[in-house]
Structure formats: structure tokens, C-alpha cells
Coordinates of N, CA and C in Angstrom, one line a residue:
X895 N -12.8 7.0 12.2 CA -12.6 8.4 11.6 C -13.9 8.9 11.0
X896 N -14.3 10.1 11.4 CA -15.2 10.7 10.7 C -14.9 11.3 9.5
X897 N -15.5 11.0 8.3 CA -15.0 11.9 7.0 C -16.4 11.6 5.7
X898 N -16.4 12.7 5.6 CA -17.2 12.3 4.0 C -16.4 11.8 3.0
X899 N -17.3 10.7 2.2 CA -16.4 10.4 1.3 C -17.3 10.3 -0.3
X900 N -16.7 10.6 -1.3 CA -17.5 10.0 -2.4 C -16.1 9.4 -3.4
X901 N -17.0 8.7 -4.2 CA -16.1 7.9 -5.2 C -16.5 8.0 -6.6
X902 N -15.3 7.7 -7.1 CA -16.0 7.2 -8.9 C -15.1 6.5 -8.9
X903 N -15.2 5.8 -9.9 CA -14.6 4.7 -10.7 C -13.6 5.1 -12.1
X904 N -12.8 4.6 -11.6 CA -11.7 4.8 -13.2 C -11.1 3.5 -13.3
X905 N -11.7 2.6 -14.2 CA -10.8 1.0 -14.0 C -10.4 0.5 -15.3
X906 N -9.2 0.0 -15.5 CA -8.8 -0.4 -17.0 C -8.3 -1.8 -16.7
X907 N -9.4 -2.5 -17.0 CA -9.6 -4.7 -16.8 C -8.8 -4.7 -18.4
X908 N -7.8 -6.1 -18.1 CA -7.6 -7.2 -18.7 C -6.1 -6.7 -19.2
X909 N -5.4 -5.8 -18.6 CA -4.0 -5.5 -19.3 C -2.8 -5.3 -18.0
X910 N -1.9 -5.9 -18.0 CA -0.6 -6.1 -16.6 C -0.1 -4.9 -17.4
X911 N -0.3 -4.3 -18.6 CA 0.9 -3.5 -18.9 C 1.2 -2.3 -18.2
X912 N 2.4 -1.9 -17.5 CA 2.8 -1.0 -16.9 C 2.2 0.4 -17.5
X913 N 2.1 0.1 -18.9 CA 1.6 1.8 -19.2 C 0.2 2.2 -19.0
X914 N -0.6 0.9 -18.7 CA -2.0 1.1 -19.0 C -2.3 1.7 -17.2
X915 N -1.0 1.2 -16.6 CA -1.3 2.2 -14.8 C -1.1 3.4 -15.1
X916 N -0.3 3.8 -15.6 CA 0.6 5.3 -15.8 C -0.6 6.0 -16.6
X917 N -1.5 5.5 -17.3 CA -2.5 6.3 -18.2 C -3.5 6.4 -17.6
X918 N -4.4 5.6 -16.2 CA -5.1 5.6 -15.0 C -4.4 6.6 -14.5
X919 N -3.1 6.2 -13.7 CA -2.9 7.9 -13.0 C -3.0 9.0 -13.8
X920 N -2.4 9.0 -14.8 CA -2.6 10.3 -15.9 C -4.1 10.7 -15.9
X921 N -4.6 9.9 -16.4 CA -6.4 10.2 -16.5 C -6.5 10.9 -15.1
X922 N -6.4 10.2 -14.0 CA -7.1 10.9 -12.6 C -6.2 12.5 -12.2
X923 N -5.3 12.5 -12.8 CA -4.3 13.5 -12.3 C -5.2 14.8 -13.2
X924 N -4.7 14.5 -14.7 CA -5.6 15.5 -15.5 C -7.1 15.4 -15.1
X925 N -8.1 14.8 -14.4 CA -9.2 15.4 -14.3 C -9.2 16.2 -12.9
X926 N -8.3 15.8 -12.1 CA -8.5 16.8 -10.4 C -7.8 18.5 -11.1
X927 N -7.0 18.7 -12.4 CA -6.9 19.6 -13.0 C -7.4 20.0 -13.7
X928 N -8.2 19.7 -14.5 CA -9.4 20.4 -15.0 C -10.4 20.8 -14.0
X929 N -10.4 20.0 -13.0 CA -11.6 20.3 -12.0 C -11.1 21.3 -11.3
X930 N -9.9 21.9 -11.4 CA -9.2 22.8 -10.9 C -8.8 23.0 -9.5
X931 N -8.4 22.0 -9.6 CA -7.7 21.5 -8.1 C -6.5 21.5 -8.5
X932 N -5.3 22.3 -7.6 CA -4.1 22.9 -7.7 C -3.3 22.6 -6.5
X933 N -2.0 22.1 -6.6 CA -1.5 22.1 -5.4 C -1.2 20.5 -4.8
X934 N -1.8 19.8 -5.4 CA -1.5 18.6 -4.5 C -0.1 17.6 -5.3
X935 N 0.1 16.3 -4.7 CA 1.0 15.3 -5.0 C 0.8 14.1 -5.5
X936 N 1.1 13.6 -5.8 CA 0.7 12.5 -6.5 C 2.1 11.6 -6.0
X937 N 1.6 10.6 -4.8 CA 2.7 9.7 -4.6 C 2.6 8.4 -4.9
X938 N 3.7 7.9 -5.4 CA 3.8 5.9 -6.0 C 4.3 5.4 -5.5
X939 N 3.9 4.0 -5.7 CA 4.6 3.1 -5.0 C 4.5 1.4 -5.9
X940 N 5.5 0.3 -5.5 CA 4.9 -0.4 -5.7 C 5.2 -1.4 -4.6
X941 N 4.2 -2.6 -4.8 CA 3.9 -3.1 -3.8 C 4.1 -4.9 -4.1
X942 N 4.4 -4.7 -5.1 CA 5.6 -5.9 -5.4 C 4.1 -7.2 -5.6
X943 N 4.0 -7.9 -6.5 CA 3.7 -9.1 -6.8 C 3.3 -10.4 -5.4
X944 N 2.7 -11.3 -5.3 CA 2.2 -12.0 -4.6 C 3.2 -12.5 -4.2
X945 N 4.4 -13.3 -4.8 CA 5.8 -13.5 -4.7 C 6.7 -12.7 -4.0
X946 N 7.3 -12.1 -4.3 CA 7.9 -10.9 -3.9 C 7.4 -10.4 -2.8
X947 N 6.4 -9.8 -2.7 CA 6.0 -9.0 -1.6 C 5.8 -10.2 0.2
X948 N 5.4 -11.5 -0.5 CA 5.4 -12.2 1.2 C 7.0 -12.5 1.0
X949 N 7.7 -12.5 0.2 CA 8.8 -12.9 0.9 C 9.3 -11.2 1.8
X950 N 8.7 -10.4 1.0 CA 9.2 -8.9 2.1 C 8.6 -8.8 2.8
X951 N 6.9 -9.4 3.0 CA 6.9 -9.4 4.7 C 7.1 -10.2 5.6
X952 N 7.9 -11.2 5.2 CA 8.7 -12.4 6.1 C 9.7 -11.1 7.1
X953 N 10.7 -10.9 5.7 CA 11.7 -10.0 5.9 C 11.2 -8.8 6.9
X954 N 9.9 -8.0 6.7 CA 9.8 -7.4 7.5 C 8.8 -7.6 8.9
X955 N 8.5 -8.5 8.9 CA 8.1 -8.9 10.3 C 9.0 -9.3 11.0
X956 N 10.5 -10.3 10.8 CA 11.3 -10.2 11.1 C 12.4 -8.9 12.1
X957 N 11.9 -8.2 11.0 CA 12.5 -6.5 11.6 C 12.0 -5.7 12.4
X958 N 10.8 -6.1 12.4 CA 9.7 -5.7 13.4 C 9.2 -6.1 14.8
X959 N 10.2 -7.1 14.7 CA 9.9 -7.9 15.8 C 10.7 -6.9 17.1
X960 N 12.0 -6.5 17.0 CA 12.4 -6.0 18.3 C 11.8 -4.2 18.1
X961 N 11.6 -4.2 17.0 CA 10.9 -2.5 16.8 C 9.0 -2.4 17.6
X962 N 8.3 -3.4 17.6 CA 7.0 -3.5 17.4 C 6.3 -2.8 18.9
X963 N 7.2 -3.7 20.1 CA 6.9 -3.4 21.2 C 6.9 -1.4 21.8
X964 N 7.8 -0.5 20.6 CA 7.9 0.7 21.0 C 6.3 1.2 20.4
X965 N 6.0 0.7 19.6 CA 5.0 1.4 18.5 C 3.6 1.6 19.4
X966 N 2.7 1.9 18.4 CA 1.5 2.3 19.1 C 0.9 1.0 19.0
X967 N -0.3 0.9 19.4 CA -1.3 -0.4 19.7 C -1.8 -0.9 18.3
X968 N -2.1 0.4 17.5 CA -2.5 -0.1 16.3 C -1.6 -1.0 15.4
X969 N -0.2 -0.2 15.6 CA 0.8 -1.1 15.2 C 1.4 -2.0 15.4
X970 N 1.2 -2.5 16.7 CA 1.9 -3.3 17.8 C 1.1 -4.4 17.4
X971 N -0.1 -4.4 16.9 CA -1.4 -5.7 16.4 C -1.1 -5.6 14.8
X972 N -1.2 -4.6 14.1 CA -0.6 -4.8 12.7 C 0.7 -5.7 12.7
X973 N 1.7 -5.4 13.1 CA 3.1 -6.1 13.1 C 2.7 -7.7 12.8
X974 N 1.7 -8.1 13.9 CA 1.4 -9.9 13.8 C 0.4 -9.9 12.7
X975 N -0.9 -9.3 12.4 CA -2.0 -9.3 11.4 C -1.4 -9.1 10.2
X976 N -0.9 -7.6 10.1 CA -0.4 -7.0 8.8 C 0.1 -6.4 8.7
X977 N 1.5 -7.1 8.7 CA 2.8 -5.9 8.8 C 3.0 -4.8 7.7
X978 N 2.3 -5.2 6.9 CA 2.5 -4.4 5.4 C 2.1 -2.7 5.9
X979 N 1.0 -3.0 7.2 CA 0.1 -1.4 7.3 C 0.8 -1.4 8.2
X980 N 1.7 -1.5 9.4 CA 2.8 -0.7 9.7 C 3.3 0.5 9.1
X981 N 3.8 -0.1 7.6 CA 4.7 1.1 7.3 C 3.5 2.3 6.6
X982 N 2.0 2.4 6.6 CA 1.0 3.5 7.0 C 0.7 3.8 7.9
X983 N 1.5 3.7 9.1 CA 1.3 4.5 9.9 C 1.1 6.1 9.9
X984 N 0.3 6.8 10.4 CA 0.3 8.3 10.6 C 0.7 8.6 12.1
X985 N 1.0 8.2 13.0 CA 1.7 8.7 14.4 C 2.8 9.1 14.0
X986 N 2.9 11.0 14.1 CA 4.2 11.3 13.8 C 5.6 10.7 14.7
X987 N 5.3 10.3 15.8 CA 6.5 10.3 16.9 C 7.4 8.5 16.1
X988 N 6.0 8.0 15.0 CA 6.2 6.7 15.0 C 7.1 6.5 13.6
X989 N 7.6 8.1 13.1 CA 8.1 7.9 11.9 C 9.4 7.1 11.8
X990 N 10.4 7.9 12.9 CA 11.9 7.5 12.7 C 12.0 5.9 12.9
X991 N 10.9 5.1 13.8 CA 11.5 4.3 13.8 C 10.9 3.6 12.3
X992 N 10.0 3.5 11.9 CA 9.6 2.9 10.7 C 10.3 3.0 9.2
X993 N 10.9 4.2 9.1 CA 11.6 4.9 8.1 C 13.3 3.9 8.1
X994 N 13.5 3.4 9.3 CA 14.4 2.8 9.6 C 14.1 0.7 8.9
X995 N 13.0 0.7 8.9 CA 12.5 -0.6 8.6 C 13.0 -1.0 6.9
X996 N 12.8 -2.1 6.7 CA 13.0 -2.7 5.1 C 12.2 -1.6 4.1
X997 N 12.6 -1.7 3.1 CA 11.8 -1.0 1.8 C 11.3 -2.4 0.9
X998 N 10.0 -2.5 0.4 CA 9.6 -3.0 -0.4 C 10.6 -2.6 -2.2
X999 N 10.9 -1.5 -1.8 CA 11.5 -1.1 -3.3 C 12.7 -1.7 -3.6
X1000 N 13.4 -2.4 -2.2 CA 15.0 -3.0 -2.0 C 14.3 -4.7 -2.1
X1001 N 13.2 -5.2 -2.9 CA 12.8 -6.4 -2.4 C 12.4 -7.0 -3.5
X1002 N 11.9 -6.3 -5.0 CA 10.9 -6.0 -5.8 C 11.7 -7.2 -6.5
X1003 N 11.0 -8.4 -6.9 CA 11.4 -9.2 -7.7 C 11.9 -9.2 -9.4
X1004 N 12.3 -9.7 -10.3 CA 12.7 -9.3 -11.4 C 11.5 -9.0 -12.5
X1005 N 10.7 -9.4 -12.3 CA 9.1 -8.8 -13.0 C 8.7 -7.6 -12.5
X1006 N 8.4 -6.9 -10.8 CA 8.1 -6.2 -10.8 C 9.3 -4.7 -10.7
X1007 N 10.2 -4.9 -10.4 CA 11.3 -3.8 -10.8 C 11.0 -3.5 -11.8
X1008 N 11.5 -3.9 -12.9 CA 11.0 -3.2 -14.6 C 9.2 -3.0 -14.3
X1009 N 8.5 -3.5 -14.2 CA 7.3 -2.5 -14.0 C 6.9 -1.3 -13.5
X1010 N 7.7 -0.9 -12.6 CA 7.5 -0.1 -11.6 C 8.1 0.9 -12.2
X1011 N 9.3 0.5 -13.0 CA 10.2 1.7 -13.5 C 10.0 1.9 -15.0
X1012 N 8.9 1.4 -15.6 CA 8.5 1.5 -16.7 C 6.9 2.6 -16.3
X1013 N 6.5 2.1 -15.3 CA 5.4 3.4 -15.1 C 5.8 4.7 -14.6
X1014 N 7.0 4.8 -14.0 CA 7.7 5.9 -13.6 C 8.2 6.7 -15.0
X1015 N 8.6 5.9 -15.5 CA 9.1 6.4 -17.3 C 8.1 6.9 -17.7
X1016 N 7.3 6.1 -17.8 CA 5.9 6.6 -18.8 C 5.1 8.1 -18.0
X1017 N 5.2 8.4 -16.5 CA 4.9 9.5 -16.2 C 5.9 10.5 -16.2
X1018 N 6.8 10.2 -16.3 CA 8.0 11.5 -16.7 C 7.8 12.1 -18.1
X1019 N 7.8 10.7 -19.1 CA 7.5 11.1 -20.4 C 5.7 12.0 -20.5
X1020 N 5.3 11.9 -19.8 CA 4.1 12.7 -19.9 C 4.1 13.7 -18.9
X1021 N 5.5 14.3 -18.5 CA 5.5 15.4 -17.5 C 4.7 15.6 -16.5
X1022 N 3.8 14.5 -15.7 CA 3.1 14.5 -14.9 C 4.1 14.2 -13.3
X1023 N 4.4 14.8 -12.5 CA 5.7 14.9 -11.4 C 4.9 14.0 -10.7
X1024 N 5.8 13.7 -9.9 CA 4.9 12.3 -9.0 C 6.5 12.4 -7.6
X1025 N 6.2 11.7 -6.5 CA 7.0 11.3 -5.4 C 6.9 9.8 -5.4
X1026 N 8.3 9.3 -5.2 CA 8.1 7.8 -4.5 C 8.4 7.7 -3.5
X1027 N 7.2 6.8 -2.7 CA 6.9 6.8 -1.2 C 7.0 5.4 -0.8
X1028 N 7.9 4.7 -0.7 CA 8.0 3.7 -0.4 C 7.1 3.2 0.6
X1029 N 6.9 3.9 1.6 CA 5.9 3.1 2.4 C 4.4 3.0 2.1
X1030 N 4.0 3.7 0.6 CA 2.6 4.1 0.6 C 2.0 2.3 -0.1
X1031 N 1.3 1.8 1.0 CA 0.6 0.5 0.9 C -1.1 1.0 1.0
X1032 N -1.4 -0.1 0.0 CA -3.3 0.3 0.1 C -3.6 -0.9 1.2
X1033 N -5.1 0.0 2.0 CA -5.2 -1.0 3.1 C -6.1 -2.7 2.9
X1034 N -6.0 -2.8 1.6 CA -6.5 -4.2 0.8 C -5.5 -4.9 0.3
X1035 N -5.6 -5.9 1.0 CA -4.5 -7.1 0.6 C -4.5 -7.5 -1.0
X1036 N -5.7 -7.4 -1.6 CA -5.7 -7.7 -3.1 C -4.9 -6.8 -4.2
X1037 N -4.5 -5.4 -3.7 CA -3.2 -4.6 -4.2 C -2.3 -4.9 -4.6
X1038 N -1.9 -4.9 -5.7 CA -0.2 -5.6 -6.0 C 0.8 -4.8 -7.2
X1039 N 1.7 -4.6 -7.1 CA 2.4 -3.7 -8.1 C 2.6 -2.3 -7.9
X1040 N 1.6 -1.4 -9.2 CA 1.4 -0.2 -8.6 C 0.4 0.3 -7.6
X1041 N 0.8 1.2 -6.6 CA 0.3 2.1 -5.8 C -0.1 3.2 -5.8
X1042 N -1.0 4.0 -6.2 CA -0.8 6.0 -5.6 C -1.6 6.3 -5.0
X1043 N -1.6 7.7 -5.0 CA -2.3 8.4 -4.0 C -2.2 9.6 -4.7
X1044 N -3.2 10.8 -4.5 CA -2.7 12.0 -4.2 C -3.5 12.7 -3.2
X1045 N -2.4 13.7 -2.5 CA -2.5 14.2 -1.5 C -2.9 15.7 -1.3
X1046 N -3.2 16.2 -0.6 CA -3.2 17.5 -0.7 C -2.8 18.5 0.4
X1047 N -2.2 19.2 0.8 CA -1.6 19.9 2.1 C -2.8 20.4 2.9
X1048 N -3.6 21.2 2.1 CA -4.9 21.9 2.9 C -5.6 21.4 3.4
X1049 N -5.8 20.1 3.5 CA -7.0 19.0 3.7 C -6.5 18.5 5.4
X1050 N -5.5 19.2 5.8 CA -5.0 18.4 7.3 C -4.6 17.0 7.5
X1051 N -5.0 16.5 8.8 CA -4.5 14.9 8.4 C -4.9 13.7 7.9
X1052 N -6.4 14.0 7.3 CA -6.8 13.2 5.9 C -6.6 13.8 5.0
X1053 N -5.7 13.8 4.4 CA -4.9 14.9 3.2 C -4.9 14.1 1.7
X1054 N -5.6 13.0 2.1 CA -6.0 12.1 0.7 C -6.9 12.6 -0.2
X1055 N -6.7 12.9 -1.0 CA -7.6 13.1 -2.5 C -8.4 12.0 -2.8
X1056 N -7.4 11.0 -3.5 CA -8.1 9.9 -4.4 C -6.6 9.0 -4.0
X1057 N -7.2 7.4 -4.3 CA -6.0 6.5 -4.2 C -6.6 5.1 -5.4
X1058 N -5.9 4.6 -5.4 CA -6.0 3.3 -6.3 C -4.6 2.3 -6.6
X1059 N -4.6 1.4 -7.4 CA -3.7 1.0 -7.4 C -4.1 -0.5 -8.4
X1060 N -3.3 -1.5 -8.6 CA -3.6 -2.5 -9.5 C -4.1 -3.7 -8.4
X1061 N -4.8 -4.2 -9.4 CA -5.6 -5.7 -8.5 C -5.5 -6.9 -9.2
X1062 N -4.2 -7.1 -10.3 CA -4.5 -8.6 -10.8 C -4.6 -9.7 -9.9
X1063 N -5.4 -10.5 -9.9 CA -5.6 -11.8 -9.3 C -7.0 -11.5 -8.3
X1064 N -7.6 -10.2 -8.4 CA -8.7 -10.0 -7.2 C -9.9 -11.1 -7.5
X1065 N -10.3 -10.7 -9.5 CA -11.1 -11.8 -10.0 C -11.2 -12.9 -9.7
X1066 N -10.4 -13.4 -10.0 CA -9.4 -15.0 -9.5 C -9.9 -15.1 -7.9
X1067 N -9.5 -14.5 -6.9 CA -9.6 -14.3 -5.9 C -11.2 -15.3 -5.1
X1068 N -11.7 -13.9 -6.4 CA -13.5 -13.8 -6.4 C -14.0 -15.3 -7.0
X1069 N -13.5 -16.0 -7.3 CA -13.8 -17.3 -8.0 C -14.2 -17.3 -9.6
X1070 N -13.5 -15.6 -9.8 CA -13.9 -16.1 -11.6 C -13.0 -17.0 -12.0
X1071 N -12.9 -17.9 -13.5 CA -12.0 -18.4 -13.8 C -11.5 -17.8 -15.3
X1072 N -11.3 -16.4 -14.8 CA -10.8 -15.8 -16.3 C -10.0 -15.2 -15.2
X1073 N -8.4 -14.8 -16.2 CA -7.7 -13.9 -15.3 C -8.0 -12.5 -15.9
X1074 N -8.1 -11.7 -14.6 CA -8.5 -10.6 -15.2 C -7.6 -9.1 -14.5
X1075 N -6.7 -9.1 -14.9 CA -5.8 -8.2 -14.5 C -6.5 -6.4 -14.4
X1076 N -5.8 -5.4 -13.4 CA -6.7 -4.5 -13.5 C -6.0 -3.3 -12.4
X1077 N -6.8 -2.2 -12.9 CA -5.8 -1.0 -12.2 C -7.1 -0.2 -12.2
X1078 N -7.3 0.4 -10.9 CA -8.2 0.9 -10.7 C -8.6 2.4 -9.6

């Protein structure tokens, strides 16, 4: 894909607490409004814990299995690599059947359900409107919990603003030996 891109950084290290996501999206939501950008969405998700989440792509590779062979090429190799980017697909024709597949939100283990719906609270309580998009997965395996995005209509079919999401365990990952939890 051709696209210009630039980045900044908004990252809040060392806290799992659901509010400290909701005040990351808040922060990025209020500055694309000050910057006076009008008009777009802000969609969530979550993406369930290290736990949780492989047992939902057992479940959904399973499901995938007699769906995989209709899909496009890109998806048809996701399905075995990484079923999780299935459900980001953008092939319109490829919606109905995917929309039909498992929800991570029907999977969310007893830790991350109250997270998820503790940062939904905390953006209601700060009147910032938001969509949950069950399928919206970031394309880095190190993602876990919350998800967003926001989007914008006029932008066509890279209609992405900005995206982020939480990364506890990336550190870890990285061979620090401090846990360093994080939303970024």
C-alpha cells in the first residue's frame, strides 16, 4: 500500500488499570479536536489477554476451517499464520462470511470482561462516543486487552486516523525483567 504516514507517541508505562486506556483514548480523541478534525469514529475493541485470546483462536481457526477456502488469498494464508487478521479483513464481498465467525467479545475471560467494560464506562462517563467493533485487531501480536482506532469517512479506504492499543508483556517479550505494562 502506498500511503504517507507520520506518528507521535502517546504512551502511559507501568499501569494494567483500565482507566489509564480510557484516558490515552481521551487524550488522542481531544487532541484530533482541538486540531480540529471533525467528523470521525473512534472504534474499540478488546482483544482479550494471552489466555483468553489463544484459546479464541483455537475456537476460531476451528470455524475457519470450512469458511477459509471461499476467502481471498490473503485470508486463506492468515486463517493458518494468523487467524486473529482474518477478522481485518477489508474485501467488501468478504464481510458476510466473517461477520458470521466467533466474537472475541463472546470469549473474554473473567479478568478481561470487567476491563473492557470498565474502559467503556470510563468513556461514557467522559462523554466521548466510541463504536464496538469486535473485529478491530492490531496487526502485532504483542496487543492485548484494549484496541482502537479512529476512523474517518473522507479518507476512502485507508480511512485510519490513528490506532493503538495496550502492550503488557511486550517488555517481557523484549527480555526486560521488569513487568512493564502499557497502552500506547
Amino acid at each position: 500500500r502506498y500511503r504517507q504516514f507520520f506518528q507521535i507517541g502517546a504512551e502511559a508505562i507501568g499501569s494494567e488499570s483500565p482507566f489509564i486506556d480510557a484516558e490515552v483514548i481521551e487524550m488522542v480523541v481531544e487532541m484530533l479536536a482541538r486540531s480540529g478534525l471533525s467528523g470521525f469514529t473512534l472504534l474499540i475493541n478488546s482483544v482479550g489477554c494471552a489466555d483468553c485470546r489463544a484459546k479464541f483462536v483455537e475456537k476460531l481457526r476451528e470455524a475457519l476451517k470450512p469458511v477459509a477456502p471461499t476467502l481471498c488469498g490473503d485470508c486463506q494464508r492468515r486463517a493458518e499464520t494468523n487467524p486473529l487478521r482474518v477478522l481485518d479483513c477489508k474485501v467488501p464481498e468478504e464481510q458476510p462470511a466473517i461477520d458470521r465467525l466467533p466474537s472475541i467479545l463472546d470469549n473474554l475471560c473473567e479478568f478481561c470482561a470487567p476491563h473492557f467494560a470498565a474502559v467503556r464506562s470510563y468513556l461514557r462517563d467522559r462523554g466521548i462516543e466510541f463504536e464496538i467493533k469486535p473485529r478491530l485487531v492490531r496487526g502485532l501480536d504483542y496487543y492485548m486487552r484494549t484496541t482502537f482506532e479512529v476512523i474517518h469517512g473522507n479518507l476512502g479506504a485507508q480511512n485510519s486516523v490513528l490506532g493503538g492499543g495496550r502492550y503488557d508483556g511486550l517488555a517481557e517479550s523484549l527480555g526486560s525483567n521488569v513487568h512493564s505494562p502499557g497502552i500506547g
